Every structure is written in C-alpha cells, then in structure tokens.
Amino acid sequence: MGSVYLDYNATTPVDRRVLEVMMPYFTEKFGNASSKTHSFGWIAEDAVEQAREQTASLLNATPHEIIFTSGATESINMALKGVFEAYSSKGNHIIVLQTEHKAVLDVCRYLESRGAEITYLPVDRQGSADPEALIKAVKASTILISAIYANNETGTIQPVKEIGQIAHRNNILFMCDATQAAGKVIVDVVSDRIDILALSAHKIYGPKGTGALYIRRRDPRVTLVPFIHGGGHERGFRSGTLNVPGIVGLGAACALAKEEMWDDNMRISSMRTFLEQELLAIGNVYVNGSQKQRLPNTTHLSFEGISNSSLIKELPEIAVATGSACTSAAESPSHVLKAMQVEDALIKGSVRFSLGRFTREEDIEYTIGKVRTAVNKLRGKHL
Ligand code: PLP
C-alpha cells in the first residue's frame, strides 16, 4: 500500500474528467474571453459563461450573480473589504464567528486597523453559533454578519438558515464562507438567505487558484467597492484577464459535484463513520465538533495522552492534518478548538481525517490498523 490521502479538506486532486474539459483551453482554445472581434475570444467567452451557469446552479443562484476570482481567500477579501467601504455611511460593525477561517479573521484584524468594530461571536462545545447570542450582538451600526458554512477543521455546519433569517430581518448583509460546504452539502443561497458567498475550486476536485464570489442582485442588491481595477472585467468587480482554463475547471467541478453529491456522500459518510467508530474503540479518543451537523467527509479526533506531532511521525504513509493546512505550519494551537473550549491536552492530541471521492475502503482499513498500532505504542501499550 502506497500513501493514503485523508486530507481532502486541505485540497483535492483534480478529477480527471475536470482536467479533460480544461485541457483545450490551454492550447487550441486559448482565446482571451474579452476579445470581442474574433472567434477565439467568443469561444473562450462562451466557455466562461457556461462555467458561470454551472457555478450558479450549484448554489441556486443566477449566473450574473457569480464573479470569478483566484480562490476563496480573494473572494473573502473582496467581500469584507468591499462591504466595509461600500456601506460605511450605514455603519462600521461586523459580526463574525470565532471559528472562521483565517481568511476571514485576518481581514477582520486588518479592517479593525481601518476603523471597523468587529464582534467575534463565541461558539458552543460543538462549535455551533447560538442564534440568540447573534441577535444580542446586532447593533444599529451592524453592516455584515459573516459565518463559515462548514468548518474546515471539525466539519461542523452552522445553523446557516437561522443566521440568514436574523440578518435579513435586521437589514444586515449575510456573508457565508462556503469553501468547505459548496459541493459537499446542498448550499442554497435563496433558502439560506445568503447575500454573499465564497467558494474555491480546489476543494471540489477543480484546479487550485480559481474560485468564485456570489453577490446577490435582488432583495437586496449588494454593492461592493472593488479593489482590483484595470479593464472592468467581471462587471467591474474584479479586473484582469480571466483564467479561462481554471474557470472552465471550476464549472465542470461544480457540475460534477451537483450530479454526484448524493452518491459520493453515501459512500464517503459510511467510510467516515466506520473509521470514526473503529478509532473511538481504541479508548480515550474523542470527537471534536458536532456529530449531527457535520460534513459527511470529516472526523476530527483527539487522542488523549499523546501529541498529534508524535502520532503523525508514526504514520508517514497516511496524509492527515492537525489544524488547517494554511495554519499548521505556525504550530500554534487551533483557534477553532480553543473557541470550542477543548482542553489544551486534547487540542495537542487532535488530528483531522478528511475523506473524499477517491477514498477506498481498503484505505480506511489500512488507516485504522496503522493508527491503532501507533496510538497503543505511544501510550506504552503493546498488543
Ligand atoms: N475558507 C475555508 C473554510 C477554507 O477551508 C479555505 C481553504 O483552506 C479557505 C477559506 C481559503 O481558500 P483558498 O485556498 O481558495 O484561498
């Protein structure tokens, strides 16, 4: 057995069917989607517009509500900074969850330096936000509520519909970082009352460096001040020559996710449950986050009495994560688990297993055996 990849929340391989659709747009269909005077441009533009439809369809949005970006980090920057500037006459207060991704939290820190007031809303032990606490946090100056749809570390899914209703009732914009949720669970911007949403292709078997931002056009029509100028592409929200192959890849990935989500989830969640149950059976192993409101592919476990770094050293052939891919290099304890008030000793022993479309049952059997042996060895027990 070679390496087993159980880090799909960090990134996914490009699905070969997605790659196949992308390939011609690097070579014979290389046109600039903004070239209006010849067929090379028209072909590229048609492909981009098809991808816009596919991306919109995954979210129950309309195509003209989708802007293509370089990924979720850019989408989130565009949304938070753009709203802060566009709605400054209404107020300067933004509410975010403590368990947001750093792509949101770091922008909030920056906005604080520009005069924003940010409320970092606590979560409970399961990682869920309390709608009542959210209502209490709302002020006359609140312009935006931001909530991560599904957490990248624990997979916990927020009560998005309730948050959307609270925002709507109070005439506040609702932004959702759906980077981990879109394509894995049904995300519906209409019934969830989401006004702005970020997603990324590389989490759903599309290419890295491509993402999208959904910006609601009606009820209310959201305005953002753009921060990339030069040419007025993407309806002036995001200038720059479009990454046609990447966008085509995102569209194809969205279409596949929509079509195969149910079957993928049935298979993946049953493997995830088996993995989780077998690892819990080792003893003194705990699940972090909600087991009810959770992504079907994620289990985040704490192994009492051992450190995750020593466990990972014992598992060189298994790709799993501690923290999120972007922050694990920093080696600081997970802000998500801290916000959930997980004890330090359990944070130290926490590992994320995230499965995906190409995970096989034998990968899970192999992982269970290896983890069991490693945990027993590190705890000084020999079988
Ligand atoms: N938000 C969440 C929840 C994520 O998991 C990630 C990726 O790690 C991001 C945002 C950033 O996405 P991207 O890599 O497309 O910039």
Tab-separated table of C-alpha atoms and ligand atoms in Angstrom:
chain	number	residue	atom	x	y	z
A	1	MET	CA	0.000	0.000	0.000
A	2	GLY	CA	1.397	3.399	-1.011
A	3	SER	CA	0.351	6.640	0.614
A	4	VAL	CA	-3.203	7.098	1.821
A	5	TYR	CA	-4.577	10.608	1.369
A	6	LEU	CA	-7.057	11.653	4.053
A	7	ASP	CA	-6.605	15.396	3.811
A	8	TYR	CA	-9.330	16.338	1.326
A	9	ASN	CA	-10.266	19.424	3.360
A	10	ALA	CA	-6.809	20.846	2.620
A	11	THR	CA	-7.146	20.201	-1.082
A	12	THR	CA	-8.402	17.629	-3.561
A	13	PRO	CA	-6.848	16.159	-6.676
A	14	VAL	CA	-8.309	17.470	-9.919
A	15	ASP	CA	-10.886	14.951	-11.147
A	16	ARG	CA	-9.630	13.571	-14.484
A	17	ARG	CA	-12.993	14.398	-16.060
A	18	VAL	CA	-12.483	18.031	-14.988
A	19	LEU	CA	-8.940	18.063	-16.377
A	20	GLU	CA	-10.159	16.731	-19.692
A	21	VAL	CA	-12.639	19.576	-20.058
A	22	MET	CA	-9.970	22.134	-19.136
A	23	MET	CA	-7.191	20.950	-21.451
A	24	PRO	CA	-8.285	22.509	-24.786
A	25	TYR	CA	-8.446	25.929	-23.137
A	26	PHE	CA	-4.675	25.888	-22.600
A	27	THR	CA	-3.892	25.174	-26.262
A	28	GLU	CA	-6.218	25.358	-29.260
A	29	LYS	CA	-8.974	27.294	-27.432
A	30	PHE	CA	-6.576	29.789	-25.870
A	31	GLY	CA	-8.511	32.984	-26.650
A	32	ASN	CA	-8.984	35.907	-24.317
A	33	ALA	CA	-12.594	35.913	-23.119
A	34	SER	CA	-12.618	39.711	-23.517
A	35	SER	CA	-11.659	39.644	-27.221
A	36	LYS	CA	-14.869	40.632	-28.951
A	37	THR	CA	-13.625	40.744	-32.557
A	38	HIS	CA	-12.912	37.080	-33.374
A	39	SER	CA	-13.962	33.521	-32.710
A	40	PHE	CA	-11.009	32.768	-30.400
A	41	GLY	CA	-12.446	35.288	-27.953
A	42	TRP	CA	-16.038	34.184	-28.463
A	43	ILE	CA	-15.181	30.530	-27.796
A	44	ALA	CA	-13.428	31.466	-24.561
A	45	GLU	CA	-16.287	33.729	-23.546
A	46	ASP	CA	-18.870	31.007	-24.195
A	47	ALA	CA	-16.876	28.614	-22.016
A	48	VAL	CA	-16.673	31.161	-19.203
A	49	GLU	CA	-20.407	31.812	-19.395
A	50	GLN	CA	-21.140	28.098	-19.278
A	51	ALA	CA	-18.959	27.807	-16.182
A	52	ARG	CA	-20.808	30.737	-14.649
A	53	GLU	CA	-24.086	28.888	-15.166
A	54	GLN	CA	-22.673	25.680	-13.693
A	55	THR	CA	-21.303	27.504	-10.651
A	56	ALA	CA	-24.556	29.417	-10.129
A	57	SER	CA	-26.584	26.242	-10.476
A	58	LEU	CA	-24.684	24.545	-7.632
A	59	LEU	CA	-25.774	27.395	-5.340
A	60	ASN	CA	-29.271	28.041	-6.736
A	61	ALA	CA	-28.035	31.480	-7.807
A	62	THR	CA	-28.341	33.184	-11.188
A	63	PRO	CA	-25.279	33.360	-13.472
A	64	HIS	CA	-24.928	37.143	-13.329
A	65	GLU	CA	-24.552	36.878	-9.541
A	66	ILE	CA	-21.232	34.977	-9.930
A	67	ILE	CA	-17.806	36.662	-10.144
A	68	PHE	CA	-14.710	34.540	-10.798
A	69	THR	CA	-11.665	35.058	-8.576
A	70	SER	CA	-8.377	33.358	-7.745
A	71	GLY	CA	-9.877	31.432	-4.839
A	72	ALA	CA	-11.808	31.769	-1.622
A	73	THR	CA	-9.203	33.948	0.093
A	74	GLU	CA	-9.545	36.555	-2.628
A	75	SER	CA	-13.341	36.250	-2.668
A	76	ILE	CA	-13.468	36.812	1.091
A	77	ASN	CA	-11.094	39.790	0.918
A	78	MET	CA	-13.174	41.284	-1.856
A	79	ALA	CA	-16.396	40.818	0.105
A	80	LEU	CA	-15.309	42.028	3.541
A	81	LYS	CA	-13.254	44.992	2.372
A	82	GLY	CA	-15.748	45.820	-0.364
A	83	VAL	CA	-18.733	45.825	2.015
A	84	PHE	CA	-16.868	47.776	4.687
A	85	GLU	CA	-16.157	50.533	2.186
A	86	ALA	CA	-19.474	50.482	0.342
A	87	TYR	CA	-21.633	50.574	3.486
A	88	SER	CA	-19.530	52.962	5.596
A	89	SER	CA	-22.338	55.520	5.703
A	90	LYS	CA	-24.589	52.892	7.345
A	91	GLY	CA	-22.110	51.660	9.957
A	92	ASN	CA	-18.781	50.047	10.773
A	93	HIS	CA	-19.805	46.990	12.805
A	94	ILE	CA	-19.228	43.446	11.543
A	95	ILE	CA	-20.082	40.215	13.372
A	96	VAL	CA	-18.030	37.081	12.638
A	97	LEU	CA	-17.746	33.705	14.341
A	98	GLN	CA	-14.660	32.933	16.389
A	99	THR	CA	-14.274	29.766	14.329
A	100	GLU	CA	-13.978	31.462	10.944
A	101	HIS	CA	-11.075	30.567	8.686
A	102	LYS	CA	-8.019	32.838	8.910
A	103	ALA	CA	-9.007	34.199	5.505
A	104	VAL	CA	-11.871	35.928	7.315
A	105	LEU	CA	-10.246	36.599	10.694
A	106	ASP	CA	-7.092	38.169	9.265
A	107	VAL	CA	-9.141	40.505	7.059
A	108	CYS	CA	-11.164	41.474	10.135
A	109	ARG	CA	-7.961	42.337	12.015
A	110	TYR	CA	-6.936	44.491	9.079
A	111	LEU	CA	-10.341	46.194	8.968
A	112	GLU	CA	-10.058	46.930	12.704
A	113	SER	CA	-6.937	48.924	11.875
A	114	ARG	CA	-9.088	50.879	9.376
A	115	GLY	CA	-11.782	51.720	11.922
A	116	ALA	CA	-14.075	48.678	11.844
A	117	GLU	CA	-15.673	47.371	15.020
A	118	ILE	CA	-15.660	43.575	14.958
A	119	THR	CA	-17.604	41.251	17.264
A	120	TYR	CA	-16.091	37.755	17.397
A	121	LEU	CA	-19.088	35.631	18.318
A	122	PRO	CA	-18.364	32.636	20.594
A	123	VAL	CA	-19.487	29.109	19.748
A	124	ASP	CA	-20.541	26.220	21.992
A	125	ARG	CA	-18.611	22.974	22.674
A	126	GLN	CA	-19.894	21.549	19.416
A	127	GLY	CA	-18.601	24.579	17.517
A	128	SER	CA	-22.078	25.935	16.749
A	129	ALA	CA	-23.070	29.578	16.959
A	130	ASP	CA	-26.034	30.466	19.161
A	131	PRO	CA	-28.687	32.404	17.181
A	132	GLU	CA	-29.856	34.120	20.392
A	133	ALA	CA	-26.330	35.403	21.070
A	134	LEU	CA	-26.169	36.618	17.484
A	135	ILE	CA	-29.405	38.585	17.897
A	136	LYS	CA	-27.974	40.197	21.046
A	137	ALA	CA	-24.783	41.181	19.206
A	138	VAL	CA	-26.641	43.104	16.484
A	139	LYS	CA	-26.418	46.910	16.681
A	140	ALA	CA	-27.758	49.801	14.609
A	141	SER	CA	-24.264	50.094	13.089
A	142	THR	CA	-24.030	46.407	12.034
A	143	ILE	CA	-23.488	46.134	8.293
A	144	LEU	CA	-22.455	42.493	7.910
A	145	ILE	CA	-22.684	39.095	9.599
A	146	SER	CA	-20.135	36.535	8.418
A	147	ALA	CA	-20.455	32.842	9.197
A	148	ILE	CA	-18.430	29.903	7.957
A	149	TYR	CA	-20.886	27.393	6.477
A	150	ALA	CA	-18.880	24.305	7.458
A	151	ASN	CA	-15.704	24.466	9.473
A	152	ASN	CA	-12.562	23.288	7.705
A	153	GLU	CA	-11.137	21.640	10.839
A	154	THR	CA	-14.100	19.946	12.506
A	155	GLY	CA	-16.626	19.907	9.658
A	156	THR	CA	-19.271	21.464	11.950
A	157	ILE	CA	-22.104	23.024	9.944
A	158	GLN	CA	-23.577	26.258	11.274
A	159	PRO	CA	-27.331	26.980	11.541
A	160	VAL	CA	-26.983	28.947	8.310
A	161	LYS	CA	-30.668	29.353	7.571
A	162	GLU	CA	-31.344	30.844	11.016
A	163	ILE	CA	-28.366	33.174	10.711
A	164	GLY	CA	-29.576	34.257	7.274
A	165	GLN	CA	-33.046	34.995	8.623
A	166	ILE	CA	-31.663	37.039	11.520
A	167	ALA	CA	-29.502	39.049	9.127
A	168	HIS	CA	-32.392	39.608	6.702
A	169	ARG	CA	-34.855	40.624	9.426
A	170	ASN	CA	-32.374	43.190	10.687
A	171	ASN	CA	-31.485	44.532	7.254
A	172	ILE	CA	-27.891	43.327	7.583
A	173	LEU	CA	-25.901	41.589	4.843
A	174	PHE	CA	-25.033	37.931	5.384
A	175	MET	CA	-21.772	36.598	4.033
A	176	CYS	CA	-21.014	32.914	4.076
A	177	ASP	CA	-17.628	31.282	3.614
A	178	ALA	CA	-18.864	28.095	1.956
A	179	THR	CA	-15.430	26.916	0.837
A	180	GLN	CA	-15.804	23.593	2.638
A	181	ALA	CA	-19.537	23.217	2.136
A	182	ALA	CA	-20.271	24.023	-1.505
A	183	GLY	CA	-20.180	20.803	-3.485
A	184	LYS	CA	-20.234	18.625	-0.350
A	185	VAL	CA	-23.674	19.502	1.010
A	186	ILE	CA	-26.619	21.357	-0.525
A	187	VAL	CA	-25.967	25.084	-0.349
A	188	ASP	CA	-28.904	27.219	-1.466
A	189	VAL	CA	-28.421	30.980	-1.395
A	190	VAL	CA	-32.162	31.542	-1.767
A	191	SER	CA	-33.498	29.393	1.068
A	192	ASP	CA	-30.458	30.122	3.272
A	193	ARG	CA	-30.870	33.869	2.623
A	194	ILE	CA	-27.185	34.313	1.841
A	195	ASP	CA	-26.198	37.653	0.278
A	196	ILE	CA	-22.511	36.996	-0.411
A	197	LEU	CA	-20.759	33.625	-0.636
A	198	ALA	CA	-17.183	32.484	-1.242
A	199	LEU	CA	-16.080	29.153	-2.703
A	200	SER	CA	-12.967	27.588	-4.164
A	201	ALA	CA	-12.387	25.075	-6.978
A	202	HIS	CA	-9.559	23.130	-5.362
A	203	LYS	CA	-11.766	21.824	-2.546
A	204	ILE	CA	-14.131	20.174	-5.030
A	205	TYR	CA	-11.800	18.402	-7.490
A	206	GLY	CA	-11.151	21.519	-9.562
A	207	PRO	CA	-7.873	23.377	-10.074
A	208	LYS	CA	-6.034	25.478	-7.493
A	209	GLY	CA	-6.064	29.229	-7.999
A	210	THR	CA	-9.702	29.557	-9.090
A	211	GLY	CA	-12.722	30.466	-7.033
A	212	ALA	CA	-15.922	32.436	-7.109
A	213	LEU	CA	-17.865	35.048	-5.243
A	214	TYR	CA	-21.649	35.066	-5.283
A	215	ILE	CA	-23.073	38.583	-4.920
A	216	ARG	CA	-26.859	38.858	-4.566
A	217	ARG	CA	-28.511	41.079	-7.169
A	218	ARG	CA	-32.043	41.408	-5.802
A	219	ASP	CA	-33.682	41.780	-2.416
A	220	PRO	CA	-31.275	43.305	-1.569
A	221	ARG	CA	-28.947	44.262	-4.404
A	222	VAL	CA	-25.497	44.062	-2.791
A	223	THR	CA	-22.880	46.616	-3.720
A	224	LEU	CA	-19.154	46.178	-3.157
A	225	VAL	CA	-16.333	48.632	-3.714
A	226	PRO	CA	-13.871	46.739	-5.950
A	227	PHE	CA	-10.197	46.673	-5.065
A	228	ILE	CA	-8.681	45.369	-8.300
A	229	HIS	CA	-9.030	47.998	-11.010
A	230	GLY	CA	-7.973	47.882	-14.637
A	231	GLY	CA	-10.233	46.970	-17.529
A	232	GLY	CA	-13.550	46.475	-15.797
A	233	HIS	CA	-13.777	42.694	-16.185
A	234	GLU	CA	-16.378	40.763	-14.208
A	235	ARG	CA	-18.822	43.679	-14.253
A	236	GLY	CA	-16.153	45.928	-12.782
A	237	PHE	CA	-15.872	43.892	-9.576
A	238	ARG	CA	-12.594	42.211	-10.491
A	239	SER	CA	-10.443	43.415	-13.353
A	240	GLY	CA	-7.856	41.238	-15.061
A	241	THR	CA	-7.786	38.754	-17.952
A	242	LEU	CA	-9.875	35.773	-16.991
A	243	ASN	CA	-8.212	32.456	-16.149
A	244	VAL	CA	-10.294	30.582	-18.715
A	245	PRO	CA	-8.964	27.026	-18.137
A	246	GLY	CA	-9.315	27.453	-14.364
A	247	ILE	CA	-12.835	28.843	-14.673
A	248	VAL	CA	-13.837	26.031	-17.040
A	249	GLY	CA	-12.439	23.611	-14.446
A	250	LEU	CA	-14.426	25.222	-11.644
A	251	GLY	CA	-17.609	24.998	-13.719
A	252	ALA	CA	-17.034	21.340	-14.553
A	253	ALA	CA	-16.223	20.573	-10.906
A	254	CYS	CA	-19.460	22.263	-9.782
A	255	ALA	CA	-21.499	20.336	-12.356
A	256	LEU	CA	-19.990	17.013	-11.243
A	257	ALA	CA	-20.464	17.853	-7.569
A	258	LYS	CA	-24.123	18.655	-8.172
A	259	GLU	CA	-24.681	15.444	-10.089
A	260	GLU	CA	-22.707	13.102	-7.849
A	261	MET	CA	-23.097	14.669	-4.394
A	262	TRP	CA	-25.660	12.178	-3.162
A	263	ASP	CA	-23.769	9.051	-4.269
A	264	ASP	CA	-20.419	10.452	-3.124
A	265	ASN	CA	-21.840	11.325	0.269
A	266	MET	CA	-23.453	7.934	0.830
A	267	ARG	CA	-20.148	6.189	0.201
A	268	ILE	CA	-17.904	8.717	1.941
A	269	SER	CA	-20.023	9.120	5.070
A	270	SER	CA	-20.269	5.386	5.612
A	271	MET	CA	-16.474	5.080	5.406
A	272	ARG	CA	-16.081	8.100	7.699
A	273	THR	CA	-18.438	6.577	10.259
A	274	PHE	CA	-16.619	3.247	10.167
A	275	LEU	CA	-13.238	4.975	10.588
A	276	GLU	CA	-14.545	7.069	13.467
A	277	GLN	CA	-16.154	4.169	15.293
A	278	GLU	CA	-13.066	1.998	14.993
A	279	LEU	CA	-10.761	4.765	16.224
A	280	LEU	CA	-13.088	5.661	19.114
A	281	ALA	CA	-12.968	1.988	20.100
A	282	ILE	CA	-9.244	2.370	20.875
A	283	GLY	CA	-10.420	4.186	24.018
A	284	ASN	CA	-9.861	7.705	25.366
A	285	VAL	CA	-10.428	9.110	21.908
A	286	TYR	CA	-12.924	11.953	21.476
A	287	VAL	CA	-14.729	13.571	18.558
A	288	ASN	CA	-14.345	17.346	18.253
A	289	GLY	CA	-17.311	19.270	16.885
A	290	SER	CA	-20.879	18.337	16.194
A	291	GLN	CA	-21.571	14.759	15.155
A	292	LYS	CA	-25.027	15.718	13.923
A	293	GLN	CA	-24.496	18.927	11.962
A	294	ARG	CA	-21.322	17.948	10.174
A	295	LEU	CA	-19.795	17.491	6.743
A	296	PRO	CA	-20.096	13.864	5.621
A	297	ASN	CA	-16.376	13.526	4.956
A	298	THR	CA	-14.740	14.840	8.129
A	299	THR	CA	-13.887	13.421	11.532
A	300	HIS	CA	-11.743	15.403	13.917
A	301	LEU	CA	-10.447	13.320	16.809
A	302	SER	CA	-8.434	13.911	19.967
A	303	PHE	CA	-6.236	11.074	21.191
A	304	GLU	CA	-5.786	11.580	24.914
A	305	GLY	CA	-2.285	11.319	26.308
A	306	ILE	CA	-0.383	11.715	23.068
A	307	SER	CA	0.638	14.634	20.883
A	308	ASN	CA	-0.524	14.877	17.312
A	309	SER	CA	3.011	15.579	16.102
A	310	SER	CA	4.276	12.296	17.558
A	311	LEU	CA	1.275	10.440	16.152
A	312	ILE	CA	1.832	11.881	12.685
A	313	LYS	CA	5.500	10.867	12.863
A	314	GLU	CA	4.346	7.290	13.396
A	315	LEU	CA	2.117	7.491	10.309
A	316	PRO	CA	4.406	8.558	7.463
A	317	GLU	CA	2.281	6.788	4.870
A	318	ILE	CA	-1.001	8.454	5.894
A	319	ALA	CA	-1.760	12.078	4.988
A	320	VAL	CA	-3.837	13.656	7.755
A	321	ALA	CA	-3.817	17.146	9.254
A	322	THR	CA	-3.513	18.991	12.502
A	323	GLY	CA	-5.211	22.396	12.328
A	324	SER	CA	-5.884	23.724	8.838
A	325	ALA	CA	-3.358	23.373	6.016
A	326	CYS	CA	-2.701	27.085	5.993
A	327	THR	CA	-2.071	27.406	9.718
A	328	SER	CA	-0.494	24.100	10.712
A	329	ALA	CA	2.941	25.451	9.722
A	330	ALA	CA	2.594	28.011	12.510
A	331	GLU	CA	2.298	25.232	15.142
A	332	SER	CA	0.014	27.375	17.304
A	333	PRO	CA	-2.925	25.614	18.938
A	334	SER	CA	-6.036	25.613	16.757
A	335	HIS	CA	-8.132	28.758	17.320
A	336	VAL	CA	-11.185	26.692	16.348
A	337	LEU	CA	-10.710	24.129	19.135
A	338	LYS	CA	-9.790	26.927	21.567
A	339	ALA	CA	-13.065	28.705	20.752
A	340	MET	CA	-14.894	25.407	21.433
A	341	GLN	CA	-13.134	25.278	24.828
A	342	VAL	CA	-11.486	21.955	24.140
A	343	GLU	CA	-8.879	21.299	26.852
A	344	ASP	CA	-5.281	22.083	25.843
A	345	ALA	CA	-4.206	18.456	26.311
A	346	LEU	CA	-6.876	17.318	23.866
A	347	ILE	CA	-6.046	20.064	21.385
A	348	LYS	CA	-2.470	18.780	21.473
A	349	GLY	CA	-3.649	15.309	20.560
A	350	SER	CA	-6.058	16.300	17.792
A	351	VAL	CA	-5.997	15.061	14.222
A	352	ARG	CA	-8.308	15.726	11.266
A	353	PHE	CA	-9.211	12.914	8.914
A	354	SER	CA	-10.984	14.153	5.785
A	355	LEU	CA	-12.112	11.698	3.130
A	356	GLY	CA	-13.099	12.276	-0.462
A	357	ARG	CA	-14.248	10.994	-3.827
A	358	PHE	CA	-11.236	8.759	-4.339
A	359	THR	CA	-11.001	7.265	-0.846
A	360	ARG	CA	-11.351	3.471	-0.932
A	361	GLU	CA	-12.480	1.069	1.738
A	362	GLU	CA	-9.013	-0.508	1.859
A	363	ASP	CA	-7.527	2.937	2.613
A	364	ILE	CA	-9.758	3.138	5.663
A	365	GLU	CA	-8.979	-0.430	6.835
A	366	TYR	CA	-5.272	0.302	6.449
A	367	THR	CA	-5.555	3.619	8.315
A	368	ILE	CA	-7.451	2.049	11.211
A	369	GLY	CA	-4.768	-0.610	11.649
A	370	LYS	CA	-1.891	1.854	11.475
A	371	VAL	CA	-3.462	4.430	13.808
A	372	ARG	CA	-4.428	1.778	16.361
A	373	THR	CA	-0.890	0.406	16.451
A	374	ALA	CA	0.667	3.882	16.662
A	375	VAL	CA	-1.631	5.075	19.467
A	376	ASN	CA	-1.041	1.939	21.524
A	377	LYS	CA	2.707	2.223	21.009
A	378	LEU	CA	2.785	5.889	22.026
A	379	ARG	CA	0.688	5.123	25.098
A	380	GLY	CA	3.172	2.429	26.034
A	381	LYS	CA	0.778	-0.436	25.390
A	382	HIS	CA	1.932	-3.291	23.254
A	383	LEU	CA	-0.567	-5.667	21.775
B	1	PLP	N1	-12.158	29.247	3.845
B	1	PLP	C1	-12.137	27.959	4.240
B	1	PLP	C2	-13.205	27.445	5.147
B	1	PLP	C3	-11.118	27.114	3.780
B	1	PLP	O1	-11.100	25.837	4.182
B	1	PLP	C4	-10.126	27.634	2.913
B	1	PLP	C5	-9.007	26.782	2.462
B	1	PLP	O2	-8.248	26.270	3.240
B	1	PLP	C6	-10.203	28.986	2.534
B	1	PLP	C7	-11.237	29.743	3.007
B	1	PLP	C8	-9.207	29.575	1.575
B	1	PLP	O3	-9.436	29.077	0.287
B	1	PLP	P1	-8.415	29.269	-0.919
B	1	PLP	O4	-7.353	28.237	-0.733
B	1	PLP	O5	-9.216	29.032	-2.156
B	1	PLP	O6	-7.902	30.663	-0.865
